[in-house]
Coordinates of N, CA and C in Angstrom, one line a residue:
X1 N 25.6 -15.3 12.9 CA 25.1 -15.8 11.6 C 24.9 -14.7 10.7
X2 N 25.2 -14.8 9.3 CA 25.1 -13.9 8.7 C 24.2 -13.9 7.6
X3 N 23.2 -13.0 7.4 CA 21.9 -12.9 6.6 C 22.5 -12.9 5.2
X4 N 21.5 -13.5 4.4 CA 21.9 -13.4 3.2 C 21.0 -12.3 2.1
X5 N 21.3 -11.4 1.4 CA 21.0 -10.4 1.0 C 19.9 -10.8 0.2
X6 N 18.8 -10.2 0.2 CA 17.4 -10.0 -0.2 C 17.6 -10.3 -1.8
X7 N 16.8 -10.7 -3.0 CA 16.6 -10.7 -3.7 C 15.6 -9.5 -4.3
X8 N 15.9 -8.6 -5.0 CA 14.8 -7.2 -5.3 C 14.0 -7.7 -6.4
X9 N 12.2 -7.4 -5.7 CA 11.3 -7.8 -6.6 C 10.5 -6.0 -6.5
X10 N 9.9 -6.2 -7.7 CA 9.2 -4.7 -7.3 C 7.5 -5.2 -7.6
X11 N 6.8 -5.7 -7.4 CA 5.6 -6.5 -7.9 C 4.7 -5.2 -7.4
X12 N 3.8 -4.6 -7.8 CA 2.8 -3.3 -7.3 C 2.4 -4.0 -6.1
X13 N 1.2 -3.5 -5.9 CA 1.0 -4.0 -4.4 C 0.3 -5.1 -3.9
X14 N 1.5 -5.9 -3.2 CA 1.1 -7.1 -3.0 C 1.4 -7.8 -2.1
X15 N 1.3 -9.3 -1.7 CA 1.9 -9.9 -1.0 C 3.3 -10.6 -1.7
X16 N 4.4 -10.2 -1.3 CA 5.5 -10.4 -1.4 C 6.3 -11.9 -1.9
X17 N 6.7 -12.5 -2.7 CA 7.0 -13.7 -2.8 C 8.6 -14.1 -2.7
X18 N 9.3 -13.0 -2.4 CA 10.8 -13.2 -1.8 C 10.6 -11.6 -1.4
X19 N 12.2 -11.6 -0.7 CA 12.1 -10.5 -0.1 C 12.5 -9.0 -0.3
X20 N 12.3 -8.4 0.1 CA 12.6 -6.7 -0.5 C 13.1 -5.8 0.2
X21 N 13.9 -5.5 -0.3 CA 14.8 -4.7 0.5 C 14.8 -3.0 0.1
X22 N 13.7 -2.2 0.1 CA 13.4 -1.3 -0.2 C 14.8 0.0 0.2
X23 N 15.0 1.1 -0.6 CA 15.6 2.1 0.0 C 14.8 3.0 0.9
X24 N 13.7 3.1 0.7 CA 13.2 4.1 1.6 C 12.6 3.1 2.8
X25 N 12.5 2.4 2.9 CA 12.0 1.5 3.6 C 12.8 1.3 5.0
X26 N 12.7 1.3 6.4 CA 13.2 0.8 7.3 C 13.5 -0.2 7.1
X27 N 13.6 -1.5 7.0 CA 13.1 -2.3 7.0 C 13.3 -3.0 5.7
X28 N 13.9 -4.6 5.5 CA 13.6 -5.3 4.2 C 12.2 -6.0 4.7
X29 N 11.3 -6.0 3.7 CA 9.9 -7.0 3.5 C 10.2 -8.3 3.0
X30 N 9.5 -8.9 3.6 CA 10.0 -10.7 3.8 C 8.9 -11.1 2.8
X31 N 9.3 -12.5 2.2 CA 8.3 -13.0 1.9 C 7.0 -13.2 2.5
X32 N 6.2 -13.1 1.6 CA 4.6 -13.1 2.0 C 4.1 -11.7 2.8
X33 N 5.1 -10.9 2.9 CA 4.3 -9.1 3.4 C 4.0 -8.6 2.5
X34 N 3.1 -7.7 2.8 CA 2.6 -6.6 2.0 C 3.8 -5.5 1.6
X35 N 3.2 -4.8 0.6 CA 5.0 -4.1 -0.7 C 3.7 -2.8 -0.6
X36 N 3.6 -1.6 -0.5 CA 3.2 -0.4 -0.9 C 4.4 0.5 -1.5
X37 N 3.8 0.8 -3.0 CA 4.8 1.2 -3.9 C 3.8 3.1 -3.8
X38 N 5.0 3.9 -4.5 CA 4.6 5.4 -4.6 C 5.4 5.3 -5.5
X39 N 4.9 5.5 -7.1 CA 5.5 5.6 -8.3 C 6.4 4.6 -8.6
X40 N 5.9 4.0 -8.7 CA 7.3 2.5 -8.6 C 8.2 2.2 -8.1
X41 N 8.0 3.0 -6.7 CA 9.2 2.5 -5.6 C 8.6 2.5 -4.5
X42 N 9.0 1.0 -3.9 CA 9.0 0.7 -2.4 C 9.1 1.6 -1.3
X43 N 8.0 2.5 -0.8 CA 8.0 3.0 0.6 C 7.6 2.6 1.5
X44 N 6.7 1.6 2.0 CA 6.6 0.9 3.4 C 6.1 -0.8 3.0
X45 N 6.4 -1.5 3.8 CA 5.9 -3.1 3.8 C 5.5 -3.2 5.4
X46 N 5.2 -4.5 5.2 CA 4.7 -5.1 6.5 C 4.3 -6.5 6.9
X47 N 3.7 -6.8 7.8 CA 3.4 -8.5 7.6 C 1.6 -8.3 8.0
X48 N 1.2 -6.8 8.1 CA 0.2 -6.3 8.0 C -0.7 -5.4 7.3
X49 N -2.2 -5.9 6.6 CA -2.1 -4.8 5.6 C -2.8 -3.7 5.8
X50 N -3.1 -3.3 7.1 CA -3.7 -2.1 7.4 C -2.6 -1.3 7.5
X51 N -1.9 -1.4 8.2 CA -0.4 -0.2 8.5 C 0.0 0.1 7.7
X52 N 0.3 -0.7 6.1 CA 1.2 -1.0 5.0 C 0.1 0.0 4.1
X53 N -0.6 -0.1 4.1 CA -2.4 1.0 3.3 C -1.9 2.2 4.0
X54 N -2.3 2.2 5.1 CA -2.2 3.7 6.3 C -1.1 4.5 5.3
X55 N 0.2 3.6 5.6 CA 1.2 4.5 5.4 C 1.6 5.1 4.2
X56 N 1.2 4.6 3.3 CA 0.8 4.7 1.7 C 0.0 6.1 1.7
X57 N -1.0 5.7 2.1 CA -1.9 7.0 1.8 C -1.5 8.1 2.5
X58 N -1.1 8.1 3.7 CA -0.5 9.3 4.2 C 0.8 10.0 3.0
X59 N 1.4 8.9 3.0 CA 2.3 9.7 1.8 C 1.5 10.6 0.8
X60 N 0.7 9.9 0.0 CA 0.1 10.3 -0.7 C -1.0 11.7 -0.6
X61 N -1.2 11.1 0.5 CA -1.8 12.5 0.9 C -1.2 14.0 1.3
X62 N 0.2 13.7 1.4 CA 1.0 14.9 1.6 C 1.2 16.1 1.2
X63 N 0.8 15.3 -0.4 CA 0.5 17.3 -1.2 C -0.7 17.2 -1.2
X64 N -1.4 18.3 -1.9 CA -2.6 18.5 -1.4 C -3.4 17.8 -2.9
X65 N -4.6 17.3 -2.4 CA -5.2 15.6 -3.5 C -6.7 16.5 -3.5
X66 N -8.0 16.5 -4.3 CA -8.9 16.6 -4.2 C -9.5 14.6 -4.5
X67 N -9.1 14.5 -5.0 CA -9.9 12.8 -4.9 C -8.8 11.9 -4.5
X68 N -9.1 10.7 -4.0 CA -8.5 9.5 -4.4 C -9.2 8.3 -4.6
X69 N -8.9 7.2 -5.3 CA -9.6 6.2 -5.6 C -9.2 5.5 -5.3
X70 N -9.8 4.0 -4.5 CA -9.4 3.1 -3.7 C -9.8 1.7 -5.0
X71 N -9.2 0.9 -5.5 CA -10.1 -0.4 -6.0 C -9.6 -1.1 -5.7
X72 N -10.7 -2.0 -4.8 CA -10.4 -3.4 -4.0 C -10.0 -4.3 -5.1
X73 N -9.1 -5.3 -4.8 CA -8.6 -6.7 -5.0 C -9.9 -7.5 -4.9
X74 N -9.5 -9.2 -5.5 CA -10.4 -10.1 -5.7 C -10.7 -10.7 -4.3
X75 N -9.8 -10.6 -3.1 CA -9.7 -10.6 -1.9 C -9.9 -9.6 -1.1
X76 N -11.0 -8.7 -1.2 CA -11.1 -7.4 -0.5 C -11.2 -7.2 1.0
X77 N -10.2 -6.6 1.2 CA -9.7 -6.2 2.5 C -10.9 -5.2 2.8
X78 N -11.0 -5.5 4.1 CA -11.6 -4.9 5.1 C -11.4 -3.0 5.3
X79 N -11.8 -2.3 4.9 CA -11.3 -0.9 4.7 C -12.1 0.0 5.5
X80 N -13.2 -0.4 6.4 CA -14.0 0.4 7.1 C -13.1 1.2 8.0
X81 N -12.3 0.9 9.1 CA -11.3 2.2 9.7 C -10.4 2.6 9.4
X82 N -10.3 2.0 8.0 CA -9.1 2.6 7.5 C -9.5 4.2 6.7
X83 N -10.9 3.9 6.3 CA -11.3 4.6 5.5 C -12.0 5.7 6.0
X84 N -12.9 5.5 7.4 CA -13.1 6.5 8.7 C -12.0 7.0 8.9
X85 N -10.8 6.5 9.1 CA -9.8 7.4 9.7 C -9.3 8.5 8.3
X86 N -9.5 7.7 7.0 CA -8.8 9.1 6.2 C -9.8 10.2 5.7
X87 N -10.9 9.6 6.0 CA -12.3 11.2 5.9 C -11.8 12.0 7.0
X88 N -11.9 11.5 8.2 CA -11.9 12.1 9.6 C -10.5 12.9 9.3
X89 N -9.4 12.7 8.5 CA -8.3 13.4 9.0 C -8.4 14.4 7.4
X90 N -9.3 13.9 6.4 CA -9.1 15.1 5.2 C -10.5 15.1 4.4
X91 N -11.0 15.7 5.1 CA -12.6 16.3 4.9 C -12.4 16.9 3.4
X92 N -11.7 17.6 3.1 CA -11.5 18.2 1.9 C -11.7 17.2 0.6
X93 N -11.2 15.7 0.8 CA -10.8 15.2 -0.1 C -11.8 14.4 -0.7
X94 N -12.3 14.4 -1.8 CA -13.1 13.2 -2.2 C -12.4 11.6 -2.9
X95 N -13.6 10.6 -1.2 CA -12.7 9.4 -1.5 C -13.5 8.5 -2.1
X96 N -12.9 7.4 -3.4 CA -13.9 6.6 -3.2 C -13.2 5.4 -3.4
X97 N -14.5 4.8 -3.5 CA -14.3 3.4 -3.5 C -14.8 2.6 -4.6
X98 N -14.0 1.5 -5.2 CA -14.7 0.7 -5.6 C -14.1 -0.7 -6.0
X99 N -14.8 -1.9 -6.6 CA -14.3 -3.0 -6.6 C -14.1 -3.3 -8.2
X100 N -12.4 -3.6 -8.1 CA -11.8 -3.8 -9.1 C -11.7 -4.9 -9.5
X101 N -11.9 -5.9 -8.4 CA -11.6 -7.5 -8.9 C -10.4 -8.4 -9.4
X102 N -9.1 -7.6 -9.1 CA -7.7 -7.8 -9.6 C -7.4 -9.0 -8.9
X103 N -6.5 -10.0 -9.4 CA -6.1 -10.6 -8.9 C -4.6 -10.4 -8.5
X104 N -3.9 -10.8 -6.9 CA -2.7 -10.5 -6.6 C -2.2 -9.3 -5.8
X105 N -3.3 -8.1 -6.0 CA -3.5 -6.8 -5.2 C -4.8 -6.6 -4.7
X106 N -4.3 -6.6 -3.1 CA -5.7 -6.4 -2.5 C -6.0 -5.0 -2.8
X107 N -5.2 -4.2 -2.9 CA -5.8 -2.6 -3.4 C -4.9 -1.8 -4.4
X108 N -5.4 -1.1 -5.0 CA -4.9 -0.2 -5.5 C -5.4 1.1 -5.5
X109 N -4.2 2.2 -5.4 CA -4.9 3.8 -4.7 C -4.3 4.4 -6.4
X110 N -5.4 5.4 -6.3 CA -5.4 6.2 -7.3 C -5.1 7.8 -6.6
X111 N -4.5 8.8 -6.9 CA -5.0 10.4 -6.1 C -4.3 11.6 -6.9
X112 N -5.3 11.9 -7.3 CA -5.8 13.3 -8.3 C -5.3 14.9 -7.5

């Protein structure tokens, strides 16, 4: 059977409403996954949004950041070990948090 080729959406970060077939991406993201964008391009999806966050911020954290800003979505995701785990691994960095109230993106990262 042969798959029929993705439709490219680039929507910031979100739950996905067809599917995406990212270049950097292993992987095309199906409808309804999570999209994490780095400058307006697709670097990881998921059908999970802790992993799809994770892997975002590690990018991002690759050069070296003194802050980053987290603003929850109107649906705010649960960010307590996600958020232990990125103090615990970059003490240096000042993180915060706060509630944005967006509709359509459970988060958006900011990093300075």
């Amino acid at each position: 059977m042969r798959r029929r080729p993705c439709k490219r959406v680039w929507p910031p970060w979100w739950r996905s409403t067809r599917c995406v077939r990212p270049r950097r991406t292993p992987r095309a993201v199906g409808a309804g996954e999570y999209v994490g964008l780095l400058e307006d391009e697709p670097v990881t999806g998921g059908a999970e949004f802790e992993p799809v966050a994770r892997a975002l911020l590690e990018r991002l954290l690759a050069e070296p950041r003194e802050v980053v800003t987290l603003l929850t979505g109107e649906d705010e995701p649960d960010l307590s070990e996600l958020l232990a785990e990125l103090e615990r691994a970059n003490p240096e960095v000042e993180i915060e948090v706060h509630e944005g109230g967006q509709q359509n993106y459970p988060l958006l990262v900011s990093a300075e």
